[in-house]
XYZ file of C-alpha atoms in Angstrom:
534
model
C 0.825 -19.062 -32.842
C -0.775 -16.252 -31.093
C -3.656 -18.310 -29.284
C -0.936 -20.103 -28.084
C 1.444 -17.876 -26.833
C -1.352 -15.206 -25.209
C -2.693 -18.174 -23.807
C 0.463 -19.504 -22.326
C 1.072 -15.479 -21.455
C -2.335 -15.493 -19.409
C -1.375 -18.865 -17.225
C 2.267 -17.927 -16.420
C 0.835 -14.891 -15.537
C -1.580 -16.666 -13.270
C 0.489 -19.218 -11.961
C 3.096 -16.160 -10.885
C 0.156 -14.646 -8.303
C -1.470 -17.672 -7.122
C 2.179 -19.013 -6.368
C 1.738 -15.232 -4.722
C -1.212 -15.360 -2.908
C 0.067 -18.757 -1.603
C 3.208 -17.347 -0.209
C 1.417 -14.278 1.445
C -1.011 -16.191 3.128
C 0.851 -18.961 4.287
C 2.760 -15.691 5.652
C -0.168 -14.761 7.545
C -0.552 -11.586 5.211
C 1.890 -9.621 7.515
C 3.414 -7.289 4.537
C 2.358 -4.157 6.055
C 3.463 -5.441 9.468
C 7.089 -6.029 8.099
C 7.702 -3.012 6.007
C 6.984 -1.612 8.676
C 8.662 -3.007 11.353
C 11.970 -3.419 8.961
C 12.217 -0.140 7.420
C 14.517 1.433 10.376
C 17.118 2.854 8.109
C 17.677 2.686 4.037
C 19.921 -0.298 4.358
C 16.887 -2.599 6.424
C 14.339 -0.749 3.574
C 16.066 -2.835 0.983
C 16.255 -6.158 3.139
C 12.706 -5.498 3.381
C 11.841 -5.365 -0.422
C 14.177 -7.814 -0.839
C 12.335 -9.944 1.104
C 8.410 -8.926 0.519
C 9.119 -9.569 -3.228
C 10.005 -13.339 -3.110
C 7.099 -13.412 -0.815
C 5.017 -12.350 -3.648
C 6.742 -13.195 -6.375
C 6.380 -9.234 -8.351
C 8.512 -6.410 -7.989
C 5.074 -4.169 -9.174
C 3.446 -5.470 -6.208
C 6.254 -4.583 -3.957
C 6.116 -1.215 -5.674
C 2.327 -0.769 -5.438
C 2.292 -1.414 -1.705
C 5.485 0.900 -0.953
C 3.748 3.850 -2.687
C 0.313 3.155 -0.686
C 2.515 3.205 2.801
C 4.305 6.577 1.370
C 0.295 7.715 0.578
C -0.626 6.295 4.089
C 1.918 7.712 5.755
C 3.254 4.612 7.159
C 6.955 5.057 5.089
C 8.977 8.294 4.754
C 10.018 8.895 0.961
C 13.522 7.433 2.369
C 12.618 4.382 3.235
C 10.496 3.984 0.327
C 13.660 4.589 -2.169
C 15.035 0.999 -0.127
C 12.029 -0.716 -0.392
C 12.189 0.156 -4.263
C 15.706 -0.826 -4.393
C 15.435 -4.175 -2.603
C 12.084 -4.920 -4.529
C 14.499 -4.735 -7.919
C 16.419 -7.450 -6.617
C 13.846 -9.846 -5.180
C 12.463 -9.648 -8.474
C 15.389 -11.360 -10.064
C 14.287 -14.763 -8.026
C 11.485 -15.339 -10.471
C 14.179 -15.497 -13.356
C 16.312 -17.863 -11.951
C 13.415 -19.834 -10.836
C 12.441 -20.026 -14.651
C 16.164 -20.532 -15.349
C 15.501 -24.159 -13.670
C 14.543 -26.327 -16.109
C 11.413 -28.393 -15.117
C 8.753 -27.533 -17.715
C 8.240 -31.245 -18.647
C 7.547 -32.133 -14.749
C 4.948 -29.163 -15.217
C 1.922 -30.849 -15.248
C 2.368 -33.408 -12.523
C 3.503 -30.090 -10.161
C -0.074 -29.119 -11.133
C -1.474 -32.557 -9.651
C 0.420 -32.376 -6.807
C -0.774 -28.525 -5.942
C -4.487 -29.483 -7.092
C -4.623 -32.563 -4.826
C -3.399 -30.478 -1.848
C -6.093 -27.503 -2.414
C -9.010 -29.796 -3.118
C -8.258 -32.964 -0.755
C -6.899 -31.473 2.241
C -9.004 -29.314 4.531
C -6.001 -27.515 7.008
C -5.038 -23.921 5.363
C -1.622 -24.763 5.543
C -1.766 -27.341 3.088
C -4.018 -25.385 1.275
C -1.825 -22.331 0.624
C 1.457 -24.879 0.068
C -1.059 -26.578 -2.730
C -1.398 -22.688 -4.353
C 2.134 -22.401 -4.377
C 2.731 -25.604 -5.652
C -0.032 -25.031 -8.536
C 1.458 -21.860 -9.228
C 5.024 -23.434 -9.536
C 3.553 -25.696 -11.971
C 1.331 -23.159 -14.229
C 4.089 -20.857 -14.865
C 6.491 -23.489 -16.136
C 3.020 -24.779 -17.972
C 2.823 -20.977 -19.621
C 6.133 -20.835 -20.090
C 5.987 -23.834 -22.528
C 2.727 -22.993 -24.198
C 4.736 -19.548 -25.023
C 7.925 -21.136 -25.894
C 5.690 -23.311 -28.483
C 3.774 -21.018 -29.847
C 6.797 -18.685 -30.453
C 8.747 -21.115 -32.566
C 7.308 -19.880 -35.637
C 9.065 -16.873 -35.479
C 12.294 -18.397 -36.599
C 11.219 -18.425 -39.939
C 9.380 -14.956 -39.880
C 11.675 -12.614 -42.078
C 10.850 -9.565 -40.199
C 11.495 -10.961 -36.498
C 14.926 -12.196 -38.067
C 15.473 -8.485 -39.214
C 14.534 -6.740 -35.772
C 16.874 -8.992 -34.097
C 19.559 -7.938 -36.031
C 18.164 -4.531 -35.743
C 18.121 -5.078 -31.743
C 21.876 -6.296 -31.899
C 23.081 -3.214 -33.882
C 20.983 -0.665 -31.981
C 20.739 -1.530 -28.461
C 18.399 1.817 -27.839
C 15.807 0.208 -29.836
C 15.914 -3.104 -27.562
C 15.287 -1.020 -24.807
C 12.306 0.397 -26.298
C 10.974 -2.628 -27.248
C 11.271 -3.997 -23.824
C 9.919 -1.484 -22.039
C 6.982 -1.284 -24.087
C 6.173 -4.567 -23.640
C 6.498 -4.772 -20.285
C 4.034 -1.687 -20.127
C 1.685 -3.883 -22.376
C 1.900 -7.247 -20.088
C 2.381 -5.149 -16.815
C 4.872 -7.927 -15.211
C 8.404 -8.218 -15.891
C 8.916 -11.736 -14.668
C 6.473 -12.072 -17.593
C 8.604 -10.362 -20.409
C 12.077 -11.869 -18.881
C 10.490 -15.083 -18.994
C 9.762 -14.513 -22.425
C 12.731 -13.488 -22.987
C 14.847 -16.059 -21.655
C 12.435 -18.385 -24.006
C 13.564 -16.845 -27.222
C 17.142 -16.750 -26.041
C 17.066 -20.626 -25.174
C 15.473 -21.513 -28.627
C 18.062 -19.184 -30.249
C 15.967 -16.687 -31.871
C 18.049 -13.803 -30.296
C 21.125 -13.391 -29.778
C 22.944 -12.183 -26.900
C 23.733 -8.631 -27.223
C 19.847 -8.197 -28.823
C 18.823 -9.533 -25.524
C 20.522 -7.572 -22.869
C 19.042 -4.196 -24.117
C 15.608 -6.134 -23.774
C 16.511 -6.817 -20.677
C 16.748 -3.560 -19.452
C 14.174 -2.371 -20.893
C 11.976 -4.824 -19.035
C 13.163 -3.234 -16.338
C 12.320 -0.054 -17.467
C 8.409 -0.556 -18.229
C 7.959 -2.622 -15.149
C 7.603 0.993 -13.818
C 4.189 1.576 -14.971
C 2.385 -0.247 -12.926
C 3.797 2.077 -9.756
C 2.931 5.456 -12.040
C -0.436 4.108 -12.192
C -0.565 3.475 -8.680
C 0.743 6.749 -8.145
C -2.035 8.581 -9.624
C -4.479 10.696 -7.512
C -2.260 9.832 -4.519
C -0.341 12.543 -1.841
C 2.809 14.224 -3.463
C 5.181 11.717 -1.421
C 3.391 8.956 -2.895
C 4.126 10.068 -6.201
C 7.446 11.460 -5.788
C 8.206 7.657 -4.613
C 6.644 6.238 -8.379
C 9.146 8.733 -9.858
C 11.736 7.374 -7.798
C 11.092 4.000 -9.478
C 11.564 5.289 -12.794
C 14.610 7.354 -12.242
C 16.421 4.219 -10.611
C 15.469 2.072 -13.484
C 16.587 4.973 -16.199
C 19.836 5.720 -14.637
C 20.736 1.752 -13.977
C 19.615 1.388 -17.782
C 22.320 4.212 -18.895
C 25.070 2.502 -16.860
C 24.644 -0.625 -18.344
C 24.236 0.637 -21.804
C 27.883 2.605 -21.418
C 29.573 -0.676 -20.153
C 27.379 -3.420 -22.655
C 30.123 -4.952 -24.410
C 32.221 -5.374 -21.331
C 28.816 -6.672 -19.579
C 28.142 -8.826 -22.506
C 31.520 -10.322 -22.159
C 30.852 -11.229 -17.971
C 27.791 -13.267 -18.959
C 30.009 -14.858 -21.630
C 33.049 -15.729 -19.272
C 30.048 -16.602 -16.236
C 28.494 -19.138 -18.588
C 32.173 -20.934 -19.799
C 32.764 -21.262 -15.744
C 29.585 -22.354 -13.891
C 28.251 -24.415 -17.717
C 25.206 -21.918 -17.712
C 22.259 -22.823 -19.756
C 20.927 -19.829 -21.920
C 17.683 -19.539 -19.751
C 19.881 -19.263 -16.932
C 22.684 -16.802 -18.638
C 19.287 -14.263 -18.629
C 18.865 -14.730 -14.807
C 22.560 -14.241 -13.875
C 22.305 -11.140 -16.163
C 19.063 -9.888 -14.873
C 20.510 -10.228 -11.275
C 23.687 -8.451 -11.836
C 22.141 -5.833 -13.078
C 19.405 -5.183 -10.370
C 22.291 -5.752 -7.462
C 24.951 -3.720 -9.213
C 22.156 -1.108 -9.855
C 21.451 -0.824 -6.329
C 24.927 -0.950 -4.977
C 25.685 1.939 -6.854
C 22.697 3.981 -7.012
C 21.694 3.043 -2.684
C 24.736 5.808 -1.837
C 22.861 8.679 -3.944
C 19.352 7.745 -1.859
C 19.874 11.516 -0.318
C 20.276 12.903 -4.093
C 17.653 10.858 -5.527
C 15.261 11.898 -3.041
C 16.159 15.759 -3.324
C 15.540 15.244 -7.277
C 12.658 13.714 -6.785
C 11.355 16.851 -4.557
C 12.109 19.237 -6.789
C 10.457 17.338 -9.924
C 7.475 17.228 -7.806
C 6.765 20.105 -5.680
C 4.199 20.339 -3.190
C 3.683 20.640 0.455
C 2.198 16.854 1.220
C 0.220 16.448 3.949
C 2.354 14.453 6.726
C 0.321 11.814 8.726
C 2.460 9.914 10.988
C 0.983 6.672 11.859
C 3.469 6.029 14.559
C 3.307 7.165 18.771
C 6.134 9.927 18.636
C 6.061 10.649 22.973
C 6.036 6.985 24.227
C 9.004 5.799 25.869
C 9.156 2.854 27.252
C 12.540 3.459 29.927
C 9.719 6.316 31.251
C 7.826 3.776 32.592
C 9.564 1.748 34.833
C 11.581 5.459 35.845
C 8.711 8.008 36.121
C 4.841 6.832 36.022
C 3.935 10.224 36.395
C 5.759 11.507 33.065
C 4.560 8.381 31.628
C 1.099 9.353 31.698
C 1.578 12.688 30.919
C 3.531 11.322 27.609
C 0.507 9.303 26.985
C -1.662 12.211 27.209
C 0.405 14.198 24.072
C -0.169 11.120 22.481
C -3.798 10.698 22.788
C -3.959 14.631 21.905
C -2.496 14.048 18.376
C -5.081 11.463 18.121
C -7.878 14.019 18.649
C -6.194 16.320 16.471
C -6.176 13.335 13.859
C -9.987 12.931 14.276
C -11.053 16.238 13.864
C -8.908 16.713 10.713
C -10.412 13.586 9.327
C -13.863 14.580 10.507
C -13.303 17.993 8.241
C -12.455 15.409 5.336
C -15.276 14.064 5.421
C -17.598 16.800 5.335
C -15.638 17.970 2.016
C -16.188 14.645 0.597
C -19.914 14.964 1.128
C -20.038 18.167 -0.070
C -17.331 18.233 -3.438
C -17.410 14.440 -3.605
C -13.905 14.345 -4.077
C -12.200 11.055 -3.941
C -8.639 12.879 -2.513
C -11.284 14.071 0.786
C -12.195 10.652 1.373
C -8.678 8.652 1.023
C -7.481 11.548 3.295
C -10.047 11.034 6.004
C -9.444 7.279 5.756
C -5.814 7.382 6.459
C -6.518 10.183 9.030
C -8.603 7.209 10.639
C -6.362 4.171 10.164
C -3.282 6.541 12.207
C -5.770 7.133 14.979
C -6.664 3.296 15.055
C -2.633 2.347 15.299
C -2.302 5.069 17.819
C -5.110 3.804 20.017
C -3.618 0.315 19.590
C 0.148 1.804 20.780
C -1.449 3.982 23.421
C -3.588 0.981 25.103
C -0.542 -1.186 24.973
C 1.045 1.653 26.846
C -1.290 2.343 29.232
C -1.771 -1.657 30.355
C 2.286 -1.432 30.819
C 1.626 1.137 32.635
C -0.804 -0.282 35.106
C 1.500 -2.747 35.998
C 3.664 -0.584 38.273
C 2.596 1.277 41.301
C 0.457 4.460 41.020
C -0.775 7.144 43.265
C -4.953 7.121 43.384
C -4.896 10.358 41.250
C -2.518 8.561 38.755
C -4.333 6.119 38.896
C -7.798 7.793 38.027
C -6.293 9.985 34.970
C -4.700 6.273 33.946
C -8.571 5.152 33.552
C -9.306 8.781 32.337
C -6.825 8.133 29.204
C -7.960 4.260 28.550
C -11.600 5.716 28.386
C -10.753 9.063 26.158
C -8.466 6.933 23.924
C -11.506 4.450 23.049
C -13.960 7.202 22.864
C -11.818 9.083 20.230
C -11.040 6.057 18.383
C -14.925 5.205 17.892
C -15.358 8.958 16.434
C -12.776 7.894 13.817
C -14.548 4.772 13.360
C -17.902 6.821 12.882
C -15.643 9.523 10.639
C -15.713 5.982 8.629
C -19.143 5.209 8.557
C -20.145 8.963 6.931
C -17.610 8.037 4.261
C -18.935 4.666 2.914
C -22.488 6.469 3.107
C -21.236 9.229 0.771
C -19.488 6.282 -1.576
C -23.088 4.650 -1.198
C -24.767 8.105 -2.394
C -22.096 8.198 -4.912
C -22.704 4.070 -6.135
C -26.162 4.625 -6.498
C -26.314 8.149 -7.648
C -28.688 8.986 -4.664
C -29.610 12.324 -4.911
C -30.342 14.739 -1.649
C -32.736 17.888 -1.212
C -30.903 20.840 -0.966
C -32.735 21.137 2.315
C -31.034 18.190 3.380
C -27.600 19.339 2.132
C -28.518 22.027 4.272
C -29.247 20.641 7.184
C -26.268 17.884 6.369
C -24.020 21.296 6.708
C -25.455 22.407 10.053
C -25.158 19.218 11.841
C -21.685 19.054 10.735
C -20.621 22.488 11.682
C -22.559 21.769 15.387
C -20.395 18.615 15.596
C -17.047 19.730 14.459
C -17.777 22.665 16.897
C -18.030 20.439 19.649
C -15.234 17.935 18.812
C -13.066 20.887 19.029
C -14.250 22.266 22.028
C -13.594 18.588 23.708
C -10.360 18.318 22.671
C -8.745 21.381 23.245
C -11.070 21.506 27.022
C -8.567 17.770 27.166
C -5.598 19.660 26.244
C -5.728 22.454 28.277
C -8.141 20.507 31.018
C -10.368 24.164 30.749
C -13.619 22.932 33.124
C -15.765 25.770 31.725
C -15.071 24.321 27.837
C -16.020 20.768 28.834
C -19.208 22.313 30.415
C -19.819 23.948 26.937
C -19.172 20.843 25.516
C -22.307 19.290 27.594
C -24.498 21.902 26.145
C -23.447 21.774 22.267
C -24.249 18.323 22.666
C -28.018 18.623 23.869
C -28.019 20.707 20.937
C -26.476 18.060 18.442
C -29.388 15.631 19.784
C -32.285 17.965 19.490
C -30.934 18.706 15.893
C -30.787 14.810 14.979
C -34.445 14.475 16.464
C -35.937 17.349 14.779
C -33.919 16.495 11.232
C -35.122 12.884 11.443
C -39.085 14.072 11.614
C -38.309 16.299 8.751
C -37.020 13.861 6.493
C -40.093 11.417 6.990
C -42.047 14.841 6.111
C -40.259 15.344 3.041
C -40.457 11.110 2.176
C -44.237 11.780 2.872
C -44.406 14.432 0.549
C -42.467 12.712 -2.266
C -39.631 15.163 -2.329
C -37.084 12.312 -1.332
C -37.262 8.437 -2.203
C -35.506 5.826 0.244
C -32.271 5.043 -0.815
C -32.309 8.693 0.385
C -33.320 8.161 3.454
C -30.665 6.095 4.420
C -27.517 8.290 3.596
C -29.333 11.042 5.604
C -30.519 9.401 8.212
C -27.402 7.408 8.877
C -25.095 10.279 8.871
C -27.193 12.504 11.197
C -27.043 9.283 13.321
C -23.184 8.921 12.635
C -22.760 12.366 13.836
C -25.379 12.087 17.151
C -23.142 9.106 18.424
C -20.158 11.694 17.539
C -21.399 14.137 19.601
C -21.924 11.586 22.497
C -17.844 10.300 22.172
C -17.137 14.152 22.666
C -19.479 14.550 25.550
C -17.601 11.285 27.076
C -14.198 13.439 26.694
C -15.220 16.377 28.022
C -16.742 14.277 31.055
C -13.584 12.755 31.967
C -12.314 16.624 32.359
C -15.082 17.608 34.512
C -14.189 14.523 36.331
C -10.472 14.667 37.074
């Protein structure tokens, strides 16, 4: 019995994310794109859940990628709370896709979704044949579960809990929660669930408390997420649990009228009990969040003062471009541009400060910092650029049109920084990997460099900012230094690799940061250039 049902656990759980996988890539993997892009306002958040959890088929998922976009800065907590909301609902597909009964057509849905990965060479048909396989192994799980679980009937003690769960509907939700912290999927437990409740081993008020309580531990998986992650990130995971708890409490005040709506819903539309679980699983989610998406303010403020903190705000998105600027006023256009390539260079040298912590205290928080500082200066560059070709398209004076070029140039030049910001940071996770092991004379000199670099970043941008001629021609000199320094650090090394004190895997995190760091230098020389040269 227990081979049987972990076994049919493990390919329903399968068959859920390759069916998945098949959806998201036959959507071109565009999730980030569309929460994005859809998360205007609360209301669009949880359209946007809504919809990125059929895509996927999980809720956690969902979940997991809203609090990385809090943690990356890409969603306010706001938006988040409607993206939680809407990923509630879209959950609620998977049930009534179980509710359908087509577990004996199980295998040949297999075929079909084998033949069309294996024997077909377009992607397309491809990713339909994972979704199609998928289809099929869940209902495949779902039988192998429903088999192995029959058993139970005649198990005294199950009989008892059932009874237990019927007169105590706390202790249902316990039990459903923690086994939906054990499996880590809800569609899992549910699915379970609506098993036992088709084969009549529970009854219906045992199983509605389960129910909720499925809802309840599907949770984890976003605390888990949550961990180690900025303090909006995990006020969002809190979020989650809060909506979950006080949906939970609602339904647990009204049960027996609840109870008694599934009862009259399945007289009227001649539901079968697999299906009674769906219609009660949906209600729930959608009354949950038609009740709970007015409070969004409140549950946000509770959430902030649970978990205090000042969180570090990155905003991923180009705050001074307006578009009706440039067909009105080229010259403010470029000006607005400017800002906008400024709080790109502020980005850089923030992240480059990141990273030097991360090489020195080899903190993981240093180095997920500095990478989000430069994923917001890549979307900026790609915004700015964008901007800047629009821009080229209407008439400029020649001095426009020079600090137009000036812009392009600085914009690309401050984007490769971040890129090389980048580079240092895989060489310290390298270092870290392989428990390389530098001098302290090259920690040393690792310090120095990065001081001399940061120093001239900053120089660069603020000479930008303020376009200060004598800074930029400061800039030109730190630099020399920053490549004399690179030269005479590289000849030491081989000295010390000579000499023993250092082996090669050594060698390579050195040598590739202080190389990292030259080609820095040179991207701040480039700015400060395009100052001189205005």
């Amino acid at each position: 019995m227990l081979f049987q049902f972990i076994g049919g656990l493990g390919i329903f759980l399968f068959g859920i994310k390759y069916m998945g996988d098949g959806l998201q890539n036959s959507a071109g993997d565009r999730l980030r794109e569309i929460l994005d892009k859809l998360t205007t306002n609360p209301f669009m958040g949880v359209l946007a859940g809504i919809f990125v959890t059929v895509l996927i088929q999980s809720s956690s998922g969902t979940t997991v990628l809203t609090v990385g976009l809090v943690n990356a800065g890409f969603l306010t907590l706001r938006q988040a709370i409607g993206v939680i909301m809407g990923a509630n609902i879209g959950t609620t597909i998977t049930s009534f896709i179980i509710g359908i009964d087509v577990g004996e057509y199980a295998l040949p849905i297999i075929a079909v979704g084998s033949i069309l990965i294996f024997f077909f060479k377009n992607p397309k048909y491809n990713y339909f044949g994972q979704i199609t396989f998928g289809f099929g192994a869940l209902f495949l799980g779902l039988e192998l579960m429903g088999d192995g679980m029959k058993p139970l009937r005649s198990l005294q003690s199950f009989q008892d809990l059932t009874v237990s769960m019927s007169d105590n509907p706390i202790l249902g939700v316990v039990i459903g929660t923690l086994f939906t912290v054990i499996v880590q999927s809800s569609s899992a437990t549910i699915g379970i669930l609506q098993e036992l409740y088709s084969q009549n081993m529970i009854d219906l008020k045992a199983a509605l408390p389960v129910l909720f309580g499925d809802n309840i531990g599907t949770t984890i998986t976003a605390i888990l997420a949550a961990i180690g992650t900025t303090v909006a990130a995990r006020r969002a995971a809190l979020t989650h649990v809060i909506f979950n708890l006080v949906g939970t409490l609602i339904f647990l005040i009204i049960l027996v009228p609840f109870r008694h709506y599934i009862e009259f819903l399945t007289t009227k539309l001649d539901l079968e009990p697999a299906m009674q679980i769906a219609f009660a699983h949906g209600t729930f989610n959608v009354t949950n969040v038609l009740i709970q998406f007015w409070f969004i303010g409140a549950l946000a403020y509770i959430v902030t003062k649970l978990i205090k903190g000042e969180d570090v705000l990155i905003e991923y998105k180009a705050k001074h471009l307006d578009e009706i600027v440039l067909e009105t006023a080229p010259s403010l256009a470029i000006r607005q541009a400017k800002q906008e390539i400024i709080r790109m260079a502020n980005y850089s040298q923030s992240g480059l400060k990141e990273a030097i912590t991360y090489l020195n205290e080899k903190d993981k928080k240093n180095a997920d910092l500095a990478l989000q500082y430069e994923e917001a200066i890549n979307n900026l560059d790609r915004q700015i650029t964008a901007y800047l070709v629009k821009l080229s398209a209407h008439p400029l004076t020649p001095q426009e049109s020079n600090e137009h070029s000036m812009l392009l140039d600085t914009s690309r030049d401050i984007e490769r920084i971040g890129d090389h910001m980048e580079n240092i940071i895989e060489l310290v996770d390298y270092q870290l990997r392989n428990n390389v092991r530098l001098t302290d004379t090259a920690k040393q000199d690792l310090d120095e460099m990065f001081m001399l670099t940061v120093s001239t970043v900053d120089k660069a941008v603020k000479a930008l900012e303020e376009g200060n001629v004598e800074l930029a021609q400061e800039v030109l000199g730190l630099e020399d230094k920053i490549d004399k320094m690179e030269r005479t650090l590289r000849k030491q090394h081989i000295m010390r690799m000579n000499e023993g004190q250092c082996d090669g895997n050594a060698g390579i995190v050195f040598v590739d940061i202080i190389s990292n760091l030259e080609r820095i230098g040179d991207h701040a020389v480039n700015i400060a250039e395009a100052v001189l040269e205005k």
